[in-house]
Tab-separated table of C-alpha atoms in Angstrom:
chain	number	residue	atom	x	y	z
Q	1	MET	CA	14.117	35.775	70.522
Q	2	ILE	CA	15.600	39.732	70.725
Q	3	GLU	CA	19.284	40.257	70.655
Q	4	LYS	CA	21.388	43.105	70.285
Q	5	PHE	CA	23.596	44.152	67.067
Q	6	SER	CA	25.819	46.762	66.492
Q	7	CYS	CA	28.060	48.241	63.073
Q	8	ARG	CA	30.352	50.753	62.182
Q	9	ARG	CA	30.070	53.760	59.970
Q	10	ASP	CA	33.190	55.184	60.163
Q	11	ALA	CA	34.239	56.366	63.403
Q	12	LEU	CA	30.382	55.998	64.983
Q	13	THR	CA	28.708	52.862	65.895
Q	14	ILE	CA	25.168	52.016	65.083
Q	15	ARG	CA	23.254	50.447	67.483
Q	16	GLY	CA	19.949	47.921	67.294
Q	17	HIS	CA	18.240	44.902	67.705
Q	18	VAL	CA	17.670	41.639	65.590
Q	19	TYR	CA	14.095	39.931	65.993
Q	20	ARG	CA	14.032	35.922	65.376
Q	21	LEU	CA	12.007	32.890	65.862
Q	22	GLY	CA	13.820	29.778	65.428
Q	23	GLU	CA	17.402	28.880	63.526
Q	24	GLY	CA	18.680	28.178	60.017
Q	25	LYS	CA	19.246	30.535	57.295
Q	26	ARG	CA	16.212	33.120	57.170
Q	27	PRO	CA	15.268	36.193	54.372
Q	28	ALA	CA	15.410	39.576	56.504
Q	29	VAL	CA	14.246	43.033	56.970
Q	30	VAL	CA	15.678	45.980	57.663
Q	31	LEU	CA	13.412	48.491	59.290
Q	32	CYS	CA	14.314	51.757	59.646
Q	33	HIS	CA	12.589	54.754	61.976
Q	34	GLY	CA	11.546	58.194	61.646
Q	35	PHE	CA	12.351	61.838	63.074
Q	36	LEU	CA	12.215	61.578	66.465
Q	37	ALA	CA	11.740	58.157	66.779
Q	38	ASN	CA	14.058	55.189	67.281
Q	39	ASP	CA	14.126	51.364	66.461
Q	40	ARG	CA	11.993	50.247	69.569
Q	41	THR	CA	8.985	52.366	67.587
Q	42	LEU	CA	9.121	49.952	65.278
Q	43	ARG	CA	8.768	46.629	67.343
Q	44	VAL	CA	5.496	46.096	66.437
Q	45	TYR	CA	6.314	45.358	62.851
Q	46	ALA	CA	9.227	43.659	63.498
Q	47	GLN	CA	7.684	40.757	65.749
Q	48	ALA	CA	5.235	40.604	63.349
Q	49	LEU	CA	7.370	39.696	60.429
Q	50	ALA	CA	9.370	37.314	62.886
Q	51	GLU	CA	6.341	35.574	63.181
Q	52	LEU	CA	6.138	35.147	59.345
Q	53	GLY	CA	10.010	33.575	59.102
Q	54	TYR	CA	11.825	36.845	58.793
Q	55	VAL	CA	15.065	37.540	60.580
Q	56	CYS	CA	14.615	41.394	61.118
Q	57	TYR	CA	16.834	44.309	62.263
Q	58	THR	CA	15.953	47.609	63.535
Q	59	PHE	CA	18.511	50.094	64.599
Q	60	ASP	CA	18.995	53.760	65.455
Q	61	PHE	CA	20.130	56.239	63.196
Q	62	ASN	CA	23.637	58.134	64.020
Q	63	GLY	CA	22.160	61.053	65.328
Q	64	GLY	CA	18.675	60.271	64.632
Q	65	GLY	CA	16.427	61.195	67.550
Q	66	VAL	CA	16.349	62.137	71.076
Q	67	PHE	CA	16.266	58.425	72.434
Q	68	CYS	CA	18.237	56.843	70.093
Q	69	HIS	CA	21.396	54.784	71.202
Q	70	SER	CA	24.084	54.961	68.039
Q	71	ASP	CA	26.913	57.213	68.262
Q	72	GLY	CA	26.425	60.678	66.914
Q	73	LYS	CA	25.039	64.338	67.441
Q	74	SER	CA	21.476	65.082	65.690
Q	75	ARG	CA	23.373	68.602	64.365
Q	76	ASP	CA	25.216	66.545	61.856
Q	77	MET	CA	22.528	64.333	61.201
Q	78	THR	CA	20.621	64.379	57.820
Q	79	VAL	CA	18.481	62.532	55.075
Q	80	LEU	CA	21.908	61.338	53.252
Q	81	THR	CA	24.156	60.736	56.328
Q	82	GLU	CA	20.866	58.482	57.366
Q	83	LEU	CA	21.344	57.075	53.885
Q	84	GLU	CA	24.897	55.958	54.419
Q	85	ASP	CA	24.070	54.582	58.084
Q	86	LEU	CA	21.301	52.562	56.035
Q	87	ARG	CA	23.665	51.134	53.989
Q	88	CYS	CA	26.209	49.968	56.401
Q	89	VAL	CA	23.532	48.089	57.775
Q	90	MET	CA	22.443	46.355	54.874
Q	91	ASN	CA	26.173	45.433	54.252
Q	92	TYR	CA	26.565	44.689	57.904
Q	93	VAL	CA	23.054	41.976	57.379
Q	94	ARG	CA	24.257	40.844	54.056
Q	95	LYS	CA	27.327	39.035	55.728
Q	96	GLN	CA	25.181	37.229	58.433
Q	97	PRO	CA	25.658	33.670	58.237
Q	98	GLY	CA	21.518	33.354	59.367
Q	99	VAL	CA	20.581	35.765	56.695
Q	100	ASP	CA	19.338	34.478	52.799
Q	101	ALA	CA	21.383	37.850	51.288
Q	102	GLU	CA	19.451	37.177	47.936
Q	103	HIS	CA	16.443	38.092	50.128
Q	104	ILE	CA	16.623	41.463	52.315
Q	105	SER	CA	13.948	43.550	52.170
Q	106	LEU	CA	12.890	47.126	53.319
Q	107	LEU	CA	10.842	48.813	56.000
Q	108	GLY	CA	10.685	52.592	56.192
Q	109	CYS	CA	8.707	55.056	58.153
Q	110	SER	CA	8.631	58.707	57.421
Q	111	GLN	CA	11.883	59.851	57.095
Q	112	GLY	CA	13.215	56.337	57.167
Q	113	GLY	CA	11.106	55.488	54.631
Q	114	MET	CA	12.443	58.493	52.162
Q	115	VAL	CA	15.946	56.974	53.184
Q	116	SER	CA	14.620	53.480	52.070
Q	117	ALA	CA	13.336	54.568	49.004
Q	118	MET	CA	16.210	56.474	48.180
Q	119	TYR	CA	18.596	53.386	48.606
Q	120	ALA	CA	16.064	51.068	47.031
Q	121	ARG	CA	16.665	53.280	43.893
Q	122	ARG	CA	20.390	53.178	44.311
Q	123	HIS	CA	20.781	49.114	45.425
Q	124	PRO	CA	17.891	47.419	43.337
Q	125	GLU	CA	19.963	43.904	43.182
Q	126	ASN	CA	20.283	44.284	47.309
Q	127	VAL	CA	16.182	44.952	47.823
Q	128	ASP	CA	13.563	41.985	47.921
Q	129	LYS	CA	10.800	44.342	48.607
Q	130	LEU	CA	10.259	47.535	49.257
Q	131	VAL	CA	7.606	48.736	52.262
Q	132	LEU	CA	7.023	52.388	52.667
Q	133	PHE	CA	4.808	53.762	55.610
Q	134	TYR	CA	3.910	57.530	55.049
Q	135	PRO	CA	7.245	58.354	54.142
Q	136	ALA	CA	8.610	61.579	54.420
Q	137	LEU	CA	8.703	62.948	50.862
Q	138	CYS	CA	7.675	66.138	51.518
Q	139	ILE	CA	11.161	67.124	53.083
Q	140	PRO	CA	12.786	69.083	50.401
Q	141	ASP	CA	9.929	71.242	49.587
Q	142	ASP	CA	9.819	71.842	53.032
Q	143	ALA	CA	13.768	72.916	53.316
Q	144	ARG	CA	12.697	75.140	50.281
Q	145	ALA	CA	9.905	76.755	51.868
Q	146	GLY	CA	11.543	77.247	55.050
Q	147	LYS	CA	9.676	74.736	57.271
Q	148	MET	CA	10.663	71.545	58.464
Q	149	MET	CA	8.682	70.178	61.157
Q	150	PHE	CA	8.600	72.769	64.215
Q	151	ALA	CA	11.396	74.499	62.362
Q	152	ARG	CA	11.026	78.091	60.632
Q	153	PHE	CA	14.208	79.653	58.732
Q	154	ASP	CA	14.769	81.787	56.214
Q	155	PRO	CA	16.159	79.498	52.673
Q	156	THR	CA	18.161	82.034	51.320
Q	157	ARG	CA	20.035	82.428	54.683
Q	158	ILE	CA	20.024	79.061	56.844
Q	159	PRO	CA	21.026	79.730	60.040
Q	160	ASP	CA	23.925	77.057	61.774
Q	161	THR	CA	21.185	75.888	63.665
Q	162	ILE	CA	17.389	75.487	62.448
Q	163	LEU	CA	15.802	73.869	65.546
Q	164	TYR	CA	16.771	73.086	69.200
Q	165	PHE	CA	14.004	71.731	70.659
Q	166	PRO	CA	12.849	68.874	71.136
Q	167	MET	CA	16.148	68.235	69.141
Q	168	ARG	CA	18.792	70.113	67.514
Q	169	LEU	CA	19.561	70.160	63.813
Q	170	GLY	CA	21.958	71.957	62.022
Q	171	ARG	CA	21.903	73.859	58.687
Q	172	ASP	CA	23.060	70.873	56.454
Q	173	TYR	CA	19.853	68.998	57.522
Q	174	ALA	CA	17.963	71.492	55.083
Q	175	ARG	CA	21.170	72.568	52.939
Q	176	SER	CA	21.480	69.065	51.916
Q	177	VAL	CA	18.018	68.863	50.392
Q	178	LEU	CA	17.430	72.159	49.026
Q	179	LYS	CA	17.980	71.233	45.090
Q	180	MET	CA	16.759	67.519	45.603
Q	181	ASP	CA	14.064	66.269	43.217
Q	182	VAL	CA	12.942	63.235	45.042
Q	183	PHE	CA	10.709	61.904	42.883
Q	184	LYS	CA	14.125	61.212	40.924
Q	185	GLU	CA	16.164	60.314	43.935
Q	186	ILE	CA	13.034	57.264	44.694
Q	187	GLY	CA	11.674	56.657	41.082
Q	188	GLY	CA	13.442	53.471	39.643
Q	189	PHE	CA	12.898	50.469	41.634
Q	190	ASP	CA	11.204	47.749	39.991
Q	191	GLY	CA	10.714	45.447	42.760
Q	192	PRO	CA	7.353	44.867	44.870
Q	193	VAL	CA	6.410	48.036	47.042
Q	194	LEU	CA	3.895	48.184	49.448
Q	195	LEU	CA	3.056	52.373	50.270
Q	196	LEU	CA	0.897	52.689	53.336
Q	197	HIS	CA	-0.312	56.485	53.854
Q	198	GLY	CA	-2.771	58.072	56.066
Q	199	THR	CA	-5.858	60.001	54.472
Q	200	ALA	CA	-5.387	62.607	57.384
Q	201	ASP	CA	-1.506	63.253	57.731
Q	202	LYS	CA	-0.980	66.603	58.129
Q	203	ILE	CA	2.784	66.310	58.513
Q	204	VAL	CA	3.162	64.484	55.377
Q	205	PRO	CA	0.379	65.422	52.665
Q	206	ILE	CA	-0.781	61.858	51.425
Q	207	SER	CA	-0.468	63.797	47.627
Q	208	TYR	CA	3.228	62.958	48.295
Q	209	SER	CA	2.495	59.364	48.119
Q	210	GLU	CA	-0.128	59.337	45.815
Q	211	LYS	CA	2.382	60.495	43.189
Q	212	ALA	CA	5.381	58.279	44.297
Q	213	ALA	CA	2.593	55.383	43.632
Q	214	LYS	CA	2.540	56.263	40.192
Q	215	LEU	CA	6.694	55.984	40.011
Q	216	TYR	CA	6.473	51.878	40.976
Q	217	PRO	CA	5.458	49.556	38.231
Q	218	ASN	CA	4.919	46.611	41.153
Q	219	VAL	CA	3.142	48.610	43.754
Q	220	LEU	CA	0.222	48.044	46.491
Q	221	TYR	CA	-0.710	51.418	47.576
Q	222	HIS	CA	-2.824	51.247	50.560
Q	223	PRO	CA	-4.610	54.695	51.891
Q	224	VAL	CA	-5.418	54.116	56.085
Q	225	GLN	CA	-8.589	55.866	55.347
Q	226	ASP	CA	-8.290	58.542	58.506
Q	227	GLY	CA	-4.982	57.732	59.562
Q	228	GLN	CA	-2.785	60.538	60.419
Q	229	HIS	CA	1.129	60.141	60.693
Q	230	GLY	CA	2.207	57.568	62.651
Q	231	PHE	CA	-0.158	54.730	62.989
Q	232	LYS	CA	-1.720	53.844	66.429
Q	233	GLY	CA	-4.510	51.763	67.509
Q	234	LYS	CA	-6.774	50.655	64.967
Q	235	PHE	CA	-4.621	52.001	62.217
Q	236	ASP	CA	-1.602	50.086	63.365
Q	237	ARG	CA	-3.695	47.371	63.337
Q	238	GLU	CA	-4.352	47.858	60.029
Q	239	ALA	CA	-1.076	48.339	58.866
Q	240	VAL	CA	-0.026	45.332	60.353
Q	241	ASP	CA	-2.623	43.256	58.628
Q	242	VAL	CA	-1.764	44.854	55.239
Q	243	LEU	CA	2.161	44.394	55.920
Q	244	THR	CA	1.800	40.359	56.922
Q	245	GLU	CA	-0.280	39.832	53.729
Q	246	PHE	CA	2.063	41.962	51.650
Q	247	MET	CA	5.277	40.298	53.110
Q	248	LYS	CA	3.979	36.193	53.327
Q	249	PRO	CA	6.539	34.000	52.149
Q	250	GLU	CA	5.575	32.334	48.714
Q	251	ALA	CA	4.750	28.701	49.109
């Protein structure tokens, strides 16, 4: 069963979908999409987890992508606004009668992976397990180098708009992370972590995940051989297999 849900961050409405099979109180997983993506790109993972007995929440970040249905403008979106969006969604999910609030896990892809890891460090008591797919931990380094995705700019004189196509990004997207030490922002979560990254990723070098894996005391690090940024085909099937094994409820 797939249903729509919504919650609010200030004056902005966050919209998404709930995946569940059966009734009763269940553990939950909140799934976070990446840059230029939306919650529909997560449905394969949400469906697989629902079949394991989880109730899954996918959502669009405010201003998070060209085809997102949540409110907000892309020029106002940053990693930090997405962190606030996730905090609102997690608070909403914890209050749902069909959710076991003591067992809520997080899954994030790319930029959503960075945001999920930041949330888990700040609120470890709210996160049962953390799953990171090719997390975009390069974002602060890219900002300092003046190259973020398709954008090129002078990091000492960031323009009002750093990217026009395919999505308009504002100055704060880069400025908000210029002084960020991403590994300090994500370290400190002691719960179970699954970290997958493609060895052929040309957008986020796998070295970022290799370093991140050393921060977590309870991590399953799984390099996806020849996988690129955003798993497709056999790489996605491999990811689903590893994910479902990791997330199997304890007997």
